[in-house]
Backbone as numpy.savetxt, mean C-alpha at the origin, in Angstrom:
# Nx Ny Nz CAx CAy CAz Cx Cy Cz
12.64 20.77 37.29 12.90 21.13 35.90 14.11 20.38 35.38
15.14 20.15 36.21 16.34 19.46 35.78 16.07 18.01 35.40
15.13 17.39 36.10 14.80 16.00 35.81 14.14 15.87 34.44
13.30 16.83 34.09 12.66 16.82 32.77 13.69 16.95 31.66
14.65 17.85 31.86 15.68 18.03 30.83 16.54 16.77 30.68
16.84 16.13 31.80 17.61 14.89 31.75 16.87 13.80 30.99
15.57 13.69 31.24 14.76 12.71 30.52 14.72 13.03 29.03
14.54 14.30 28.70 14.47 14.71 27.29 15.79 14.45 26.58
16.90 14.77 27.21 18.21 14.54 26.59 18.46 13.04 26.43
18.12 12.25 27.45 18.28 10.80 27.35 17.43 10.21 26.24
16.21 10.70 26.11 15.32 10.23 25.05 15.88 10.58 23.67
16.37 11.80 23.51 16.92 12.21 22.22 18.18 11.42 21.86
19.02 11.12 22.84 20.21 10.31 22.59 19.81 8.90 22.17
18.82 8.32 22.84 18.36 6.97 22.49 17.79 6.95 21.07
17.00 7.94 20.73 16.45 8.02 19.37 17.57 8.20 18.36
18.55 9.01 18.68 19.68 9.21 17.78 20.47 7.94 17.55
20.69 7.16 18.61 21.42 5.91 18.47 20.63 4.89 17.66
19.33 4.82 17.89 18.51 3.88 17.13 18.41 4.30 15.67
18.31 5.58 15.43 18.19 6.08 14.06 19.48 5.98 13.28
20.63 6.02 13.94 21.89 5.98 13.21 22.14 4.62 12.58
21.68 3.55 13.17 21.86 2.22 12.59 20.87 1.94 11.49
19.80 2.71 11.42 18.76 2.46 10.43 19.24 2.73 9.01
20.07 3.72 8.80 20.53 4.06 7.46 21.52 3.07 6.89
22.14 2.25 7.72 23.14 1.31 7.25 22.55 0.00 6.78
21.27 -0.25 7.04 20.66 -1.51 6.64 20.52 -1.58 5.13
20.80 -2.75 4.58 20.66 -2.98 3.16 19.25 -3.49 2.88
18.65 -3.07 1.77 17.31 -3.58 1.45 17.39 -5.06 1.09
16.33 -5.82 1.36 16.33 -7.23 1.01 16.44 -7.42 -0.50
17.00 -8.57 -0.89 17.23 -8.80 -2.31 16.00 -9.29 -3.06
15.13 -10.03 -2.41 13.99 -10.60 -3.12 12.69 -9.98 -2.65
11.66 -10.12 -3.49 10.35 -9.58 -3.13 9.78 -10.31 -1.92
10.07 -11.60 -1.80 9.57 -12.36 -0.66 10.15 -11.84 0.65
11.38 -11.35 0.62 11.99 -10.80 1.83 11.45 -9.41 2.13
11.04 -8.66 1.12 10.50 -7.32 1.33 9.08 -7.37 1.86
8.32 -8.38 1.51 6.92 -8.46 1.91 6.82 -8.85 3.38
6.02 -8.12 4.13 5.89 -8.40 5.55 4.89 -9.51 5.83
4.08 -9.86 4.85 3.11 -10.92 5.07 3.29 -12.00 4.01
3.20 -13.23 4.42 3.32 -14.36 3.51 2.02 -15.14 3.59
1.19 -15.01 2.57 -0.08 -15.73 2.52 -0.07 -16.67 1.33
-0.89 -17.69 1.40 -1.02 -18.61 0.29 -2.38 -19.28 0.38
-2.76 -19.94 -0.69 -4.02 -20.67 -0.70 -5.16 -19.85 -1.25
-6.36 -20.31 -0.98 -7.56 -19.67 -1.51 -8.01 -18.52 -0.63
-8.69 -17.56 -1.27 -9.21 -16.39 -0.57 -10.70 -16.56 -0.35
-11.20 -15.97 0.72 -12.63 -16.09 1.03 -13.51 -15.35 0.04
-13.07 -14.19 -0.41 -13.93 -13.34 -1.22 -13.52 -13.29 -2.69
-12.79 -14.29 -3.17 -12.31 -14.29 -4.54 -12.34 -15.72 -5.07
-12.52 -15.87 -6.38 -12.58 -17.21 -6.96 -11.22 -17.71 -7.41
-10.16 -17.07 -6.97 -8.81 -17.53 -7.32 -7.96 -17.58 -6.06
-6.76 -18.09 -6.21 -5.89 -18.21 -5.05 -4.86 -17.08 -5.02
-4.14 -16.98 -3.92 -3.16 -15.92 -3.71 -2.05 -15.98 -4.75
-1.62 -17.18 -5.10 -0.54 -17.33 -6.06 -0.91 -16.77 -7.42
-2.17 -16.95 -7.85 -2.63 -16.41 -9.13 -2.60 -14.89 -9.11
-3.07 -14.30 -8.03 -3.07 -12.84 -7.90 -1.65 -12.31 -7.86
-0.79 -12.98 -7.12 0.61 -12.56 -7.02 1.30 -12.64 -8.37
1.06 -13.70 -9.10 1.66 -13.86 -10.43 1.16 -12.77 -11.38
-0.15 -12.50 -11.34 -0.72 -11.45 -12.19 -0.12 -10.09 -11.84
-0.03 -9.79 -10.54 0.53 -8.50 -10.12 1.98 -8.35 -10.53
2.78 -9.39 -10.34 4.22 -9.30 -10.61 4.57 -9.32 -12.08
3.86 -10.11 -12.88 4.26 -10.29 -14.27 3.40 -9.56 -15.29
2.18 -9.18 -14.93 1.32 -8.49 -15.89 1.09 -7.03 -15.51
0.78 -6.79 -14.24 0.41 -5.45 -13.82 1.62 -4.57 -13.51
2.58 -5.08 -12.73 3.72 -4.28 -12.31 4.53 -3.73 -13.48
4.87 -4.52 -14.52 5.65 -3.94 -15.62 4.92 -2.80 -16.33
3.62 -2.93 -16.47 2.85 -1.85 -17.12 2.79 -0.60 -16.25
2.57 -0.78 -14.96 2.56 0.38 -14.06 3.93 1.04 -13.99
4.98 0.23 -13.97 6.33 0.77 -13.92 6.62 1.60 -15.16
6.22 1.09 -16.32 6.43 1.82 -17.57 5.63 3.12 -17.58
4.41 3.08 -17.07 3.58 4.28 -17.00 4.19 5.31 -16.05
4.68 4.85 -14.91 5.27 5.78 -13.94 6.56 6.40 -14.44
7.26 5.73 -15.34 8.49 6.27 -15.90 8.23 7.18 -17.10
6.99 7.26 -17.55 6.67 8.10 -18.70 6.54 9.56 -18.28
6.38 10.43 -19.25 6.27 11.87 -18.98 4.87 12.28 -18.53
3.91 11.38 -18.58 2.53 11.74 -18.25 2.43 12.36 -16.87
3.02 11.74 -15.88 2.90 12.24 -14.51 3.79 13.45 -14.26
4.63 13.77 -15.20 5.47 14.94 -15.06 4.74 16.21 -15.53
3.85 16.08 -16.51 3.24 17.25 -17.12 1.78 17.48 -16.76
1.09 16.51 -16.27 -0.34 16.65 -15.98 -0.58 16.58 -14.49
-1.36 17.53 -14.01 -1.72 17.55 -12.60 -3.10 16.94 -12.44
-3.30 16.27 -11.33 -4.58 15.64 -11.04 -5.04 16.11 -9.67
-6.29 16.55 -9.61 -6.89 16.93 -8.34 -7.77 15.78 -7.89
-7.28 14.98 -6.95 -8.01 13.80 -6.52 -9.20 14.13 -5.62
-9.30 15.37 -5.15 -10.43 15.76 -4.31 -11.60 16.27 -5.14
-11.39 16.49 -6.41 -12.45 16.97 -7.29 -13.34 15.80 -7.71
-14.66 16.00 -7.80 -15.53 14.90 -8.20 -15.25 14.46 -9.64
-15.49 13.19 -9.91 -15.25 12.63 -11.24 -16.27 13.19 -12.23
-15.83 13.71 -13.38 -16.77 14.26 -14.36 -17.48 13.19 -15.19
-17.05 11.95 -15.10 -17.58 10.91 -15.98 -18.69 10.09 -15.34
-18.63 9.83 -14.04 -19.67 9.07 -13.37 -19.68 9.40 -11.89
-20.80 9.12 -11.24 -20.92 9.36 -9.80 -20.19 8.26 -9.06
-19.37 8.66 -8.13 -18.63 7.69 -7.34 -19.33 7.52 -6.01
-20.03 6.40 -5.87 -20.68 6.11 -4.60 -19.92 5.04 -3.83
-18.75 4.65 -4.35 -17.85 3.69 -3.71 -18.51 2.35 -3.43
-19.41 1.95 -4.31 -20.05 0.66 -4.19 -20.03 -0.02 -5.54
-19.95 -1.32 -5.51 -19.96 -2.10 -6.74 -21.33 -1.98 -7.41
-21.36 -1.89 -8.72 -22.61 -1.74 -9.45 -23.32 -3.05 -9.73
-22.68 -4.18 -9.48 -23.31 -5.47 -9.75 -24.30 -5.81 -8.65
-25.44 -6.36 -9.03 -26.49 -6.69 -8.07 -26.04 -7.78 -7.11
-25.31 -8.77 -7.61 -24.91 -9.90 -6.78 -23.70 -9.60 -5.90
-23.12 -8.44 -6.03 -21.91 -8.11 -5.30 -22.21 -7.58 -3.90
-23.34 -6.95 -3.72 -23.66 -6.31 -2.45 -24.31 -7.30 -1.48
-24.27 -6.97 -0.21 -24.94 -7.76 0.81 -26.41 -7.41 0.78
-27.25 -8.43 0.68 -28.69 -8.20 0.63 -29.22 -7.98 2.04
-30.10 -6.98 2.23 -30.64 -6.72 3.56 -31.65 -7.79 3.96
-31.74 -8.03 5.26 -32.72 -8.98 5.79 -34.07 -8.29 5.93
-35.12 -8.98 5.56 -36.47 -8.43 5.73 -37.03 -8.93 7.05
-37.44 -8.00 7.90 -37.95 -8.42 9.20 -39.43 -8.17 9.35
């Protein structure tokens, strides 16, 4: 029993030492430093490149989402994401005919 307690105390001390340095780290200054993946070039499943998507996300989409998130809408209205959508059936598939994988006829 004493060996188990020694292991547990040693483990908790190690976790405490590792966790204490975590709060002192400064966040990176640029978005490139915050991103864990750096991709570039063309995408297999899209007709545009990574740079176009990144530019659209950073300069067109992010400012609008940020403004929406800072508005009072999310403060006063509750959303139940588990409730079915009242406007259309969600089958989680694209509605375009050319978007889906066509089955093989055997």
